[in-house]
Amino acid sequence: ERIAGGDAVLLPGFVDLHTHLREPGREDTETIASGSAAAALGGYTAVFAMANTDPVADNSTVTDNVYRTGREVGLVDVHPVGAVTVGLGGKQLAEMGMMAAGAAKVKMFSDDGKCVDDPLLMRRALEYAKGLDVLIAQHAEEPRLTVGAVAHEGPTASRLGLAGWPRAAEESIVVRDALLARDAGTRVHICHASTEGTVELVKWAKAQGISITAEVTPHHLLLTDARLESYDPVNKVNPPLREERDTAALRRGLADGTIDCVATDHAPHAAQEKCCEFSVARPGMLGLETALSIVVETMVTPGLLDWRGVAKVMSERPAQIVGLTDQGRPIAVGEPANLTLVDAAASWTVRAADLASLSGNTPYADMTLPATIRATVLRGAVTAHEGAVRR
Ligand code: NCD
Ligand code: ZN
Ligand code: ZN
Ligand code: ZN
């Protein structure tokens, strides 16, 4: 098959270390099939599906099912993430070894969705992970510092009475787990870094030789808590949108390699979970289909990253962090390729109803964004072309 490249930019297929597909359990908001379509349209060739499904992905029956369904859909490689504990935020370590040894060969374990509340449990998880050579991804919220279920903090949030998740709740876990990873001699990955302080702490930990990596979401690079003025629950997310000094620090950190990669934290929710009062709305935003455009807007256009840098933060580094050998690297002649072809000069207007996701909770509705995905190629087969998926 021939695809006209023209003046498009050819990149390695994107790798998302943080995607919420809602299968099993909430197939009304996203399925592995609909999420895979959204991923392919966003230029992704691999996604890591977070464990906070229902039932929770805390055993190899669930992780192997997610993996097999992803292969059947065939639009993107779906790598299930295992839960660190039995149940979300549970009191007992999950049998990580069995998930790692299963068909899915689980490479990453996370407490995303509900933080493990017990430092000793996290210490044991890191020690167990070392023996298995798997990655622990840390949702980074100290729940005892967070007010209720309302996850916001900042000048607008405070004035509107929406305060909840302070910087210290994130940063104290970053420090704690950097030190635990140091002592266990293992790796730890910080999910959705959102504060200036987290960037400084990750930089400090790396300078100590600690094996720590971190991701930032597109929305934390672009949006601030000023968006909360509207009380629109679409802006409710974990961790909360913060301030300009944070978006600035996150952009600088991503440019200088302190923050390793971009991860979407694609979090689909039903309309009825996002239309209610702010305090009871579910946290989370869509991300797969808009990620590249937001990275262009926040990093490429201001001159903080060139296209080589985009390849690094969207594909190479995430593939390395999790040990994927078939993604994020140059290919040999004749080898089936994972590629994304980007139309850098194009722009598009986001319409929630046009997205492939089954949910509509994008914070970018009606915004015109730079850059489109012209085509995505998974192992030599076109999975998306000119805004349509190929099945
Ligand atoms: C995520 C979700 O909806 O599963 N929500 C969110 O706001 N990011 C969970 C999470 O990543 O913390
Ligand atoms: Zn999280
Ligand atoms: Zn946690
Ligand atoms: Zn998440």
mmCIF file of C-alpha atoms and ligand atoms in Angstrom:
data_model
loop_
_atom_site.group_PDB
_atom_site.id
_atom_site.type_symbol
_atom_site.label_atom_id
_atom_site.label_comp_id
_atom_site.label_asym_id
_atom_site.label_seq_id
_atom_site.Cartn_x
_atom_site.Cartn_y
_atom_site.Cartn_z
ATOM 1 C CA GLU A 1 0.000 0.000 0.000
ATOM 2 C CA ARG A 2 1.204 3.519 -0.818
ATOM 3 C CA ILE A 3 0.503 6.576 1.332
ATOM 4 C CA ALA A 4 1.495 9.960 -0.001
ATOM 5 C CA GLY A 5 3.937 11.429 2.501
ATOM 6 C CA GLY A 6 4.292 14.872 0.956
ATOM 7 C CA ASP A 7 5.712 17.257 3.540
ATOM 8 C CA ALA A 8 4.508 15.123 6.464
ATOM 9 C CA VAL A 9 6.738 14.191 9.407
ATOM 10 C CA LEU A 10 7.451 10.478 9.867
ATOM 11 C CA LEU A 11 7.763 9.368 13.507
ATOM 12 C CA PRO A 12 7.956 6.029 15.312
ATOM 13 C CA GLY A 13 4.494 4.890 16.470
ATOM 14 C CA PHE A 14 3.532 6.501 19.775
ATOM 15 C CA VAL A 15 3.580 4.493 23.018
ATOM 16 C CA ASP A 16 1.160 5.496 25.798
ATOM 17 C CA LEU A 17 2.157 4.314 29.254
ATOM 18 C CA HIS A 18 -1.161 5.444 30.777
ATOM 19 C CA THR A 19 -4.515 4.670 29.159
ATOM 20 C CA HIS A 20 -7.787 3.793 30.848
ATOM 21 C CA LEU A 21 -9.843 1.418 28.731
ATOM 22 C CA ARG A 22 -12.949 0.525 30.677
ATOM 23 C CA GLU A 23 -13.148 -3.146 29.737
ATOM 24 C CA PRO A 24 -14.020 -5.170 31.754
ATOM 25 C CA GLY A 25 -16.751 -3.396 33.672
ATOM 26 C CA ARG A 26 -17.675 -0.093 32.061
ATOM 27 C CA GLU A 27 -17.981 -0.942 28.391
ATOM 28 C CA ASP A 28 -20.591 1.831 28.092
ATOM 29 C CA THR A 29 -17.763 4.397 28.429
ATOM 30 C CA GLU A 30 -14.931 2.648 26.518
ATOM 31 C CA THR A 31 -14.187 -0.795 25.196
ATOM 32 C CA ILE A 32 -10.846 -2.227 24.180
ATOM 33 C CA ALA A 33 -12.103 -1.872 20.585
ATOM 34 C CA SER A 34 -13.224 1.771 20.871
ATOM 35 C CA GLY A 35 -10.133 2.755 22.869
ATOM 36 C CA SER A 36 -7.893 1.011 20.342
ATOM 37 C CA ALA A 37 -9.557 2.999 17.540
ATOM 38 C CA ALA A 38 -8.979 6.238 19.471
ATOM 39 C CA ALA A 39 -5.344 5.211 19.983
ATOM 40 C CA ALA A 40 -4.729 4.411 16.314
ATOM 41 C CA LEU A 41 -6.308 7.726 15.278
ATOM 42 C CA GLY A 42 -4.043 9.480 17.763
ATOM 43 C CA GLY A 43 -0.926 7.936 16.228
ATOM 44 C CA TYR A 44 -0.388 5.241 18.881
ATOM 45 C CA THR A 45 0.879 1.738 18.152
ATOM 46 C CA ALA A 46 1.031 0.598 21.798
ATOM 47 C CA VAL A 47 -0.965 1.504 24.904
ATOM 48 C CA PHE A 48 -0.718 0.386 28.523
ATOM 49 C CA ALA A 49 -4.220 -0.265 29.839
ATOM 50 C CA MET A 50 -4.542 0.711 33.491
ATOM 51 C CA ALA A 51 -5.713 -1.793 36.066
ATOM 52 C CA ASN A 52 -8.685 0.036 37.628
ATOM 53 C CA THR A 53 -11.268 -1.952 35.710
ATOM 54 C CA ASP A 54 -14.157 -3.901 37.234
ATOM 55 C CA PRO A 55 -13.070 -6.558 38.121
ATOM 56 C CA VAL A 56 -9.677 -5.039 38.894
ATOM 57 C CA ALA A 57 -6.742 -6.357 36.825
ATOM 58 C CA ASP A 58 -5.080 -7.934 39.860
ATOM 59 C CA ASN A 59 -4.780 -11.474 38.452
ATOM 60 C CA SER A 60 -3.646 -13.111 35.237
ATOM 61 C CA THR A 61 -7.170 -14.096 34.160
ATOM 62 C CA VAL A 62 -8.065 -10.424 33.753
ATOM 63 C CA THR A 63 -4.703 -9.291 32.334
ATOM 64 C CA ASP A 64 -4.600 -12.168 29.832
ATOM 65 C CA ASN A 65 -8.171 -11.431 28.716
ATOM 66 C CA VAL A 66 -7.378 -7.758 28.136
ATOM 67 C CA TYR A 67 -4.269 -8.742 26.190
ATOM 68 C CA ARG A 68 -6.103 -11.280 23.999
ATOM 69 C CA THR A 69 -8.978 -8.910 23.257
ATOM 70 C CA GLY A 70 -6.452 -6.264 22.248
ATOM 71 C CA ARG A 71 -4.794 -8.716 19.837
ATOM 72 C CA GLU A 72 -8.191 -9.635 18.354
ATOM 73 C CA VAL A 73 -9.047 -5.979 17.757
ATOM 74 C CA GLY A 74 -5.604 -5.578 16.235
ATOM 75 C CA LEU A 75 -5.456 -1.773 15.941
ATOM 76 C CA VAL A 76 -2.828 -1.168 18.613
ATOM 77 C CA ASP A 77 -0.809 -3.363 20.964
ATOM 78 C CA VAL A 78 -2.722 -3.372 24.255
ATOM 79 C CA HIS A 79 -0.429 -4.142 27.188
ATOM 80 C CA PRO A 80 -2.397 -4.642 30.396
ATOM 81 C CA VAL A 81 -1.075 -3.014 33.567
ATOM 82 C CA GLY A 82 -1.484 -5.125 36.683
ATOM 83 C CA ALA A 83 -2.705 -3.771 40.018
ATOM 84 C CA VAL A 84 -0.047 -3.722 42.755
ATOM 85 C CA THR A 85 -2.529 -4.980 45.322
ATOM 86 C CA VAL A 86 -5.479 -7.351 45.388
ATOM 87 C CA GLY A 87 -8.256 -4.856 44.714
ATOM 88 C CA LEU A 88 -7.572 -1.146 44.173
ATOM 89 C CA GLY A 89 -5.664 0.302 47.096
ATOM 90 C CA GLY A 90 -5.940 -3.104 48.772
ATOM 91 C CA LYS A 91 -4.038 -4.426 51.783
ATOM 92 C CA GLN A 92 -2.358 -7.433 50.158
ATOM 93 C CA LEU A 93 0.180 -7.592 47.327
ATOM 94 C CA ALA A 94 -1.174 -8.980 44.069
ATOM 95 C CA GLU A 95 0.511 -12.044 42.575
ATOM 96 C CA MET A 96 2.617 -9.950 40.201
ATOM 97 C CA GLY A 97 4.787 -12.894 39.212
ATOM 98 C CA MET A 98 1.827 -14.803 37.788
ATOM 99 C CA MET A 99 0.701 -11.819 35.742
ATOM 100 C CA ALA A 100 4.256 -11.292 34.481
ATOM 101 C CA ALA A 101 4.455 -14.969 33.499
ATOM 102 C CA GLY A 102 1.053 -15.087 31.759
ATOM 103 C CA ALA A 103 0.215 -14.634 28.082
ATOM 104 C CA ALA A 104 0.138 -10.855 28.549
ATOM 105 C CA LYS A 105 3.648 -10.833 30.046
ATOM 106 C CA VAL A 106 2.664 -7.891 32.250
ATOM 107 C CA LYS A 107 5.562 -5.414 32.430
ATOM 108 C CA MET A 108 4.066 -2.682 34.572
ATOM 109 C CA PHE A 109 2.142 -2.653 37.848
ATOM 110 C CA SER A 110 0.379 0.369 39.195
ATOM 111 C CA ASP A 111 -1.799 1.706 41.990
ATOM 112 C CA ASP A 112 -3.432 4.161 39.582
ATOM 113 C CA GLY A 113 -7.008 5.024 40.412
ATOM 114 C CA LYS A 114 -6.540 4.536 44.156
ATOM 115 C CA CYS A 115 -3.213 4.972 45.882
ATOM 116 C CA VAL A 116 -1.829 2.203 48.075
ATOM 117 C CA ASP A 117 -2.239 3.801 51.468
ATOM 118 C CA ASP A 118 0.514 1.882 53.231
ATOM 119 C CA PRO A 119 4.227 2.697 52.814
ATOM 120 C CA LEU A 120 5.292 -0.764 53.971
ATOM 121 C CA LEU A 121 3.139 -2.364 51.282
ATOM 122 C CA MET A 122 4.711 -0.124 48.645
ATOM 123 C CA ARG A 123 8.156 -0.997 49.961
ATOM 124 C CA ARG A 124 7.391 -4.699 49.592
ATOM 125 C CA ALA A 125 5.948 -4.110 46.112
ATOM 126 C CA LEU A 126 9.172 -2.407 45.015
ATOM 127 C CA GLU A 127 11.265 -5.222 46.457
ATOM 128 C CA TYR A 128 9.087 -7.850 44.733
ATOM 129 C CA ALA A 129 9.261 -5.876 41.463
ATOM 130 C CA LYS A 130 13.041 -5.915 41.544
ATOM 131 C CA GLY A 131 13.163 -9.695 41.450
ATOM 132 C CA LEU A 132 10.683 -9.798 38.565
ATOM 133 C CA ASP A 133 12.314 -6.876 36.701
ATOM 134 C CA VAL A 134 8.962 -5.168 36.233
ATOM 135 C CA LEU A 135 8.092 -1.505 36.627
ATOM 136 C CA ILE A 136 6.045 -0.019 39.470
ATOM 137 C CA ALA A 137 4.044 3.025 38.345
ATOM 138 C CA GLN A 138 3.002 5.298 41.178
ATOM 139 C CA HIS A 139 -0.255 7.322 41.028
ATOM 140 C CA ALA A 140 1.386 9.657 43.574
ATOM 141 C CA GLU A 141 -1.342 10.832 45.885
ATOM 142 C CA GLU A 142 -1.048 10.656 49.651
ATOM 143 C CA PRO A 143 -4.737 10.116 50.447
ATOM 144 C CA ARG A 144 -4.398 11.340 54.049
ATOM 145 C CA LEU A 145 -3.516 14.803 52.693
ATOM 146 C CA THR A 146 -6.464 15.009 50.313
ATOM 147 C CA VAL A 147 -9.819 16.507 51.264
ATOM 148 C CA GLY A 148 -12.736 14.254 50.394
ATOM 149 C CA ALA A 149 -13.303 13.252 46.807
ATOM 150 C CA VAL A 150 -12.794 16.756 45.451
ATOM 151 C CA ALA A 151 -9.480 16.754 43.714
ATOM 152 C CA HIS A 152 -8.612 20.384 43.168
ATOM 153 C CA GLU A 153 -6.243 22.948 44.540
ATOM 154 C CA GLY A 154 -5.129 26.382 43.387
ATOM 155 C CA PRO A 155 -6.256 29.999 43.533
ATOM 156 C CA THR A 156 -9.420 29.570 41.464
ATOM 157 C CA ALA A 157 -10.281 26.257 43.091
ATOM 158 C CA SER A 158 -9.799 27.675 46.587
ATOM 159 C CA ARG A 159 -11.904 30.760 45.869
ATOM 160 C CA LEU A 160 -14.676 28.569 44.512
ATOM 161 C CA GLY A 161 -14.476 26.177 47.449
ATOM 162 C CA LEU A 162 -13.186 23.288 45.323
ATOM 163 C CA ALA A 163 -9.870 22.765 47.116
ATOM 164 C CA GLY A 164 -8.850 19.173 47.737
ATOM 165 C CA TRP A 165 -5.603 17.652 46.492
ATOM 166 C CA PRO A 166 -2.625 19.795 47.540
ATOM 167 C CA ARG A 167 0.879 19.724 46.063
ATOM 168 C CA ALA A 168 2.188 18.043 49.205
ATOM 169 C CA ALA A 169 -0.047 15.017 48.571
ATOM 170 C CA GLU A 170 1.776 14.396 45.291
ATOM 171 C CA GLU A 171 5.275 15.497 46.233
ATOM 172 C CA SER A 172 5.484 13.585 49.513
ATOM 173 C CA ILE A 173 4.813 10.305 47.649
ATOM 174 C CA VAL A 174 7.407 11.207 44.997
ATOM 175 C CA VAL A 175 10.049 11.655 47.704
ATOM 176 C CA ARG A 176 8.947 8.609 49.672
ATOM 177 C CA ASP A 177 9.007 6.265 46.693
ATOM 178 C CA ALA A 178 12.236 7.701 45.273
ATOM 179 C CA LEU A 179 13.866 6.777 48.588
ATOM 180 C CA LEU A 180 12.147 3.364 48.718
ATOM 181 C CA ALA A 181 13.292 2.645 45.141
ATOM 182 C CA ARG A 182 16.821 3.678 46.081
ATOM 183 C CA ASP A 183 16.891 1.322 49.054
ATOM 184 C CA ALA A 184 15.242 -1.536 47.150
ATOM 185 C CA GLY A 185 17.615 -1.008 44.213
ATOM 186 C CA THR A 186 14.700 -0.937 41.820
ATOM 187 C CA ARG A 187 12.869 1.391 39.443
ATOM 188 C CA VAL A 188 9.845 3.559 40.083
ATOM 189 C CA HIS A 189 7.772 5.519 37.568
ATOM 190 C CA ILE A 190 5.789 8.601 38.578
ATOM 191 C CA CYS A 191 2.384 8.835 36.890
ATOM 192 C CA HIS A 192 0.884 12.156 35.780
ATOM 193 C CA ALA A 193 3.441 14.564 37.370
ATOM 194 C CA SER A 194 1.581 17.830 37.892
ATOM 195 C CA THR A 195 3.605 20.206 40.073
ATOM 196 C CA GLU A 196 6.730 22.326 39.867
ATOM 197 C CA GLY A 197 7.890 20.615 43.059
ATOM 198 C CA THR A 198 7.576 17.158 41.496
ATOM 199 C CA VAL A 199 9.818 18.265 38.618
ATOM 200 C CA GLU A 200 12.413 19.512 41.123
ATOM 201 C CA LEU A 201 12.218 16.320 43.194
ATOM 202 C CA VAL A 202 12.548 14.028 40.170
ATOM 203 C CA LYS A 203 15.555 16.059 39.050
ATOM 204 C CA TRP A 204 17.075 15.713 42.525
ATOM 205 C CA ALA A 205 16.415 11.944 42.635
ATOM 206 C CA LYS A 206 17.953 11.401 39.187
ATOM 207 C CA ALA A 207 21.019 13.367 40.288
ATOM 208 C CA GLN A 208 21.375 10.896 43.207
ATOM 209 C CA GLY A 209 21.435 8.014 40.725
ATOM 210 C CA ILE A 210 17.968 6.777 41.706
ATOM 211 C CA SER A 211 16.147 4.842 38.944
ATOM 212 C CA ILE A 212 13.150 7.128 38.720
ATOM 213 C CA THR A 213 11.192 8.098 35.614
ATOM 214 C CA ALA A 214 8.185 10.370 35.205
ATOM 215 C CA GLU A 215 5.440 11.144 32.755
ATOM 216 C CA VAL A 216 3.356 14.275 32.171
ATOM 217 C CA THR A 217 -0.094 14.410 30.599
ATOM 218 C CA PRO A 218 -0.929 16.742 27.707
ATOM 219 C CA HIS A 219 -3.562 18.486 29.864
ATOM 220 C CA HIS A 220 -1.082 19.277 32.631
ATOM 221 C CA LEU A 221 1.194 20.864 30.010
ATOM 222 C CA LEU A 222 -1.572 23.133 28.712
ATOM 223 C CA LEU A 223 -4.396 23.752 31.173
ATOM 224 C CA THR A 224 -4.455 25.530 34.532
ATOM 225 C CA ASP A 225 -6.929 25.779 37.365
ATOM 226 C CA ALA A 226 -8.232 29.020 35.832
ATOM 227 C CA ARG A 227 -10.425 26.650 33.800
ATOM 228 C CA LEU A 228 -12.372 25.844 36.985
ATOM 229 C CA GLU A 229 -13.981 29.271 36.883
ATOM 230 C CA SER A 230 -16.732 27.763 34.729
ATOM 231 C CA TYR A 231 -17.516 24.985 37.248
ATOM 232 C CA ASP A 232 -17.567 22.656 34.235
ATOM 233 C CA PRO A 233 -16.844 19.133 35.592
ATOM 234 C CA VAL A 234 -14.980 18.318 32.370
ATOM 235 C CA ASN A 235 -12.050 20.087 34.069
ATOM 236 C CA LYS A 236 -12.067 17.764 37.064
ATOM 237 C CA VAL A 237 -9.087 15.427 36.889
ATOM 238 C CA ASN A 238 -6.560 13.563 39.047
ATOM 239 C CA PRO A 239 -4.204 15.187 39.830
ATOM 240 C CA PRO A 240 -5.897 18.580 39.549
ATOM 241 C CA LEU A 241 -5.049 21.233 36.986
ATOM 242 C CA ARG A 242 -2.593 23.542 38.703
ATOM 243 C CA GLU A 243 -0.979 26.917 38.000
ATOM 244 C CA GLU A 244 1.123 28.540 35.307
ATOM 245 C CA ARG A 245 4.327 28.016 37.258
ATOM 246 C CA ASP A 246 3.525 24.306 37.137
ATOM 247 C CA THR A 247 2.766 24.098 33.403
ATOM 248 C CA ALA A 248 5.956 26.098 32.802
ATOM 249 C CA ALA A 249 8.052 23.782 34.993
ATOM 250 C CA LEU A 250 6.534 20.664 33.405
ATOM 251 C CA ARG A 251 7.294 21.984 29.905
ATOM 252 C CA ARG A 252 10.885 22.797 30.881
ATOM 253 C CA GLY A 253 11.245 19.419 32.580
ATOM 254 C CA LEU A 254 9.971 17.587 29.502
ATOM 255 C CA ALA A 255 12.332 19.591 27.286
ATOM 256 C CA ASP A 256 15.423 18.861 29.399
ATOM 257 C CA GLY A 257 14.626 15.178 30.038
ATOM 258 C CA THR A 258 13.792 15.463 33.752
ATOM 259 C CA ILE A 259 10.290 14.366 32.770
ATOM 260 C CA ASP A 260 10.854 11.386 30.495
ATOM 261 C CA CYS A 261 7.707 11.161 28.446
ATOM 262 C CA VAL A 262 4.157 12.194 27.680
ATOM 263 C CA ALA A 263 1.370 9.833 28.757
ATOM 264 C CA THR A 264 -2.276 10.607 28.103
ATOM 265 C CA ASP A 265 -4.097 9.316 31.219
ATOM 266 C CA HIS A 266 -6.995 8.909 28.757
ATOM 267 C CA ALA A 267 -9.902 8.556 31.217
ATOM 268 C CA PRO A 268 -13.311 8.144 29.568
ATOM 269 C CA HIS A 269 -16.425 8.847 31.629
ATOM 270 C CA ALA A 270 -20.129 8.721 30.820
ATOM 271 C CA ALA A 271 -21.989 11.982 30.236
ATOM 272 C CA GLN A 272 -24.045 11.425 33.400
ATOM 273 C CA GLU A 273 -20.818 11.177 35.428
ATOM 274 C CA LYS A 274 -19.604 14.518 34.085
ATOM 275 C CA CYS A 275 -22.768 16.617 34.063
ATOM 276 C CA CYS A 276 -23.360 16.704 37.798
ATOM 277 C CA GLU A 277 -22.062 18.966 40.522
ATOM 278 C CA PHE A 278 -18.277 19.382 40.483
ATOM 279 C CA SER A 279 -17.770 17.643 43.820
ATOM 280 C CA VAL A 280 -19.495 14.434 42.724
ATOM 281 C CA ALA A 281 -18.365 14.317 39.066
ATOM 282 C CA ARG A 282 -15.817 11.632 38.188
ATOM 283 C CA PRO A 283 -12.228 12.807 37.641
ATOM 284 C CA GLY A 284 -10.599 12.266 34.255
ATOM 285 C CA MET A 285 -10.293 13.536 30.682
ATOM 286 C CA LEU A 286 -10.002 11.963 27.246
ATOM 287 C CA GLY A 287 -6.511 12.178 25.778
ATOM 288 C CA LEU A 288 -5.589 9.697 23.038
ATOM 289 C CA GLU A 289 -6.921 11.547 20.014
ATOM 290 C CA THR A 290 -5.629 14.983 21.008
ATOM 291 C CA ALA A 291 -2.247 14.195 22.618
ATOM 292 C CA LEU A 292 0.017 14.942 19.669
ATOM 293 C CA SER A 293 -1.760 18.233 18.942
ATOM 294 C CA ILE A 294 -1.343 19.398 22.548
ATOM 295 C CA VAL A 295 2.345 18.430 22.517
ATOM 296 C CA VAL A 296 2.789 20.461 19.326
ATOM 297 C CA GLU A 297 0.917 23.405 20.845
ATOM 298 C CA THR A 298 2.825 23.403 24.152
ATOM 299 C CA MET A 299 6.283 22.147 23.138
ATOM 300 C CA VAL A 300 6.956 22.324 19.372
ATOM 301 C CA THR A 301 5.352 25.674 18.545
ATOM 302 C CA PRO A 302 7.146 27.513 21.422
ATOM 303 C CA GLY A 303 10.446 25.919 20.332
ATOM 304 C CA LEU A 304 10.925 23.699 23.416
ATOM 305 C CA LEU A 305 11.078 20.456 21.391
ATOM 306 C CA ASP A 306 11.883 19.662 17.772
ATOM 307 C CA TRP A 307 10.392 16.656 15.958
ATOM 308 C CA ARG A 308 13.318 14.509 17.074
ATOM 309 C CA GLY A 309 12.320 15.419 20.622
ATOM 310 C CA VAL A 310 8.674 14.537 19.924
ATOM 311 C CA ALA A 311 9.766 11.056 18.789
ATOM 312 C CA LYS A 312 11.678 10.728 22.028
ATOM 313 C CA VAL A 313 8.930 11.732 24.484
ATOM 314 C CA MET A 314 6.007 10.097 22.629
ATOM 315 C CA SER A 315 7.677 6.853 21.584
ATOM 316 C CA GLU A 316 11.327 6.077 22.342
ATOM 317 C CA ARG A 317 11.471 6.869 26.054
ATOM 318 C CA PRO A 318 8.149 5.242 26.983
ATOM 319 C CA ALA A 319 9.161 2.100 25.052
ATOM 320 C CA GLN A 320 12.506 2.019 26.870
ATOM 321 C CA ILE A 321 10.998 2.674 30.302
ATOM 322 C CA VAL A 322 8.774 -0.353 30.082
ATOM 323 C CA GLY A 323 11.158 -2.529 28.102
ATOM 324 C CA LEU A 324 9.267 -2.808 24.808
ATOM 325 C CA THR A 325 11.777 -3.913 22.207
ATOM 326 C CA ASP A 326 9.475 -3.740 19.177
ATOM 327 C CA GLN A 327 8.477 -0.070 19.553
ATOM 328 C CA GLY A 328 10.123 3.322 19.609
ATOM 329 C CA ARG A 329 13.226 2.504 17.626
ATOM 330 C CA PRO A 330 14.556 2.577 14.079
ATOM 331 C CA ILE A 331 13.686 -0.462 11.983
ATOM 332 C CA ALA A 332 15.891 -2.559 9.797
ATOM 333 C CA VAL A 333 15.192 -2.715 6.056
ATOM 334 C CA GLY A 334 12.363 -5.174 5.414
ATOM 335 C CA GLU A 335 11.236 -5.262 9.062
ATOM 336 C CA PRO A 336 7.514 -4.541 9.690
ATOM 337 C CA ALA A 337 7.358 -0.990 11.029
ATOM 338 C CA ASN A 338 5.422 0.848 13.737
ATOM 339 C CA LEU A 339 5.048 4.372 12.376
ATOM 340 C CA THR A 340 3.046 7.574 12.631
ATOM 341 C CA LEU A 341 2.824 10.060 9.798
ATOM 342 C CA VAL A 342 2.048 13.574 11.041
ATOM 343 C CA ASP A 343 0.740 16.471 9.010
ATOM 344 C CA ALA A 344 2.516 19.237 10.896
ATOM 345 C CA ALA A 345 1.065 22.126 8.909
ATOM 346 C CA ALA A 346 -2.572 21.037 9.238
ATOM 347 C CA SER A 347 -4.991 22.045 11.992
ATOM 348 C CA TRP A 348 -8.355 20.688 13.127
ATOM 349 C CA THR A 349 -11.273 21.630 15.351
ATOM 350 C CA VAL A 350 -12.092 19.134 18.087
ATOM 351 C CA ARG A 351 -15.717 17.929 18.175
ATOM 352 C CA ALA A 352 -16.487 15.575 21.039
ATOM 353 C CA ALA A 353 -19.086 13.713 18.967
ATOM 354 C CA ASP A 354 -16.542 13.024 16.205
ATOM 355 C CA LEU A 355 -14.047 11.287 18.497
ATOM 356 C CA ALA A 356 -13.770 7.495 18.284
ATOM 357 C CA SER A 357 -13.916 7.217 22.062
ATOM 358 C CA LEU A 358 -17.323 6.123 23.369
ATOM 359 C CA SER A 359 -17.135 9.026 25.845
ATOM 360 C CA GLY A 360 -17.102 12.746 25.123
ATOM 361 C CA ASN A 361 -15.220 14.236 28.079
ATOM 362 C CA THR A 362 -12.576 16.123 26.151
ATOM 363 C CA PRO A 363 -11.484 19.475 27.616
ATOM 364 C CA TYR A 364 -10.619 20.669 24.099
ATOM 365 C CA ALA A 365 -14.145 20.688 22.600
ATOM 366 C CA ASP A 366 -14.466 23.320 19.865
ATOM 367 C CA MET A 367 -10.797 24.300 20.141
ATOM 368 C CA THR A 368 -8.734 24.451 16.953
ATOM 369 C CA LEU A 369 -5.479 22.558 17.434
ATOM 370 C CA PRO A 370 -2.334 22.206 15.333
ATOM 371 C CA ALA A 371 -1.167 19.015 13.563
ATOM 372 C CA THR A 372 -3.120 15.957 12.420
ATOM 373 C CA ILE A 373 -2.278 12.262 12.180
ATOM 374 C CA ARG A 374 -2.266 11.368 8.502
ATOM 375 C CA ALA A 375 -1.605 7.670 9.040
ATOM 376 C CA THR A 376 -0.647 5.105 11.682
ATOM 377 C CA VAL A 377 1.087 1.851 10.804
ATOM 378 C CA LEU A 378 1.251 -1.191 13.130
ATOM 379 C CA ARG A 379 3.759 -3.856 12.066
ATOM 380 C CA GLY A 380 3.501 -2.758 8.470
ATOM 381 C CA ALA A 381 -0.327 -2.601 8.350
ATOM 382 C CA VAL A 382 -2.198 0.709 8.176
ATOM 383 C CA THR A 383 -4.432 1.049 11.258
ATOM 384 C CA ALA A 384 -5.612 4.640 10.686
ATOM 385 C CA HIS A 385 -5.594 6.849 7.613
ATOM 386 C CA GLU A 386 -6.952 10.383 7.163
ATOM 387 C CA GLY A 387 -9.062 10.217 10.321
ATOM 388 C CA ALA A 388 -10.592 6.779 9.738
ATOM 389 C CA VAL A 389 -9.549 3.453 11.257
ATOM 390 C CA ARG A 390 -8.845 0.440 9.056
ATOM 391 C CA ARG A 391 -10.123 -2.859 10.382
HETATM 392 C C1 NCD B 1 -8.489 8.139 36.343
HETATM 393 C C2 NCD B 1 -9.691 7.295 36.003
HETATM 394 O O1 NCD B 1 -10.746 7.850 35.673
HETATM 395 O O2 NCD B 1 -9.597 6.061 35.992
HETATM 396 N N1 NCD B 1 -8.927 9.480 36.586
HETATM 397 C C3 NCD B 1 -8.190 10.604 36.520
HETATM 398 O O3 NCD B 1 -8.696 11.676 36.839
HETATM 399 N N2 NCD B 1 -6.944 10.595 36.103
HETATM 400 C C4 NCD B 1 -7.725 7.546 37.473
HETATM 401 C C5 NCD B 1 -6.359 8.153 37.654
HETATM 402 O O4 NCD B 1 -5.518 8.137 36.747
HETATM 403 O O5 NCD B 1 -6.048 8.609 38.750
HETATM 404 ZN ZN ZN B 2 -3.855 8.434 38.659
HETATM 405 ZN ZN ZN B 3 0.112 5.621 44.913
HETATM 406 ZN ZN ZN B 4 -4.880 7.295 35.253
#
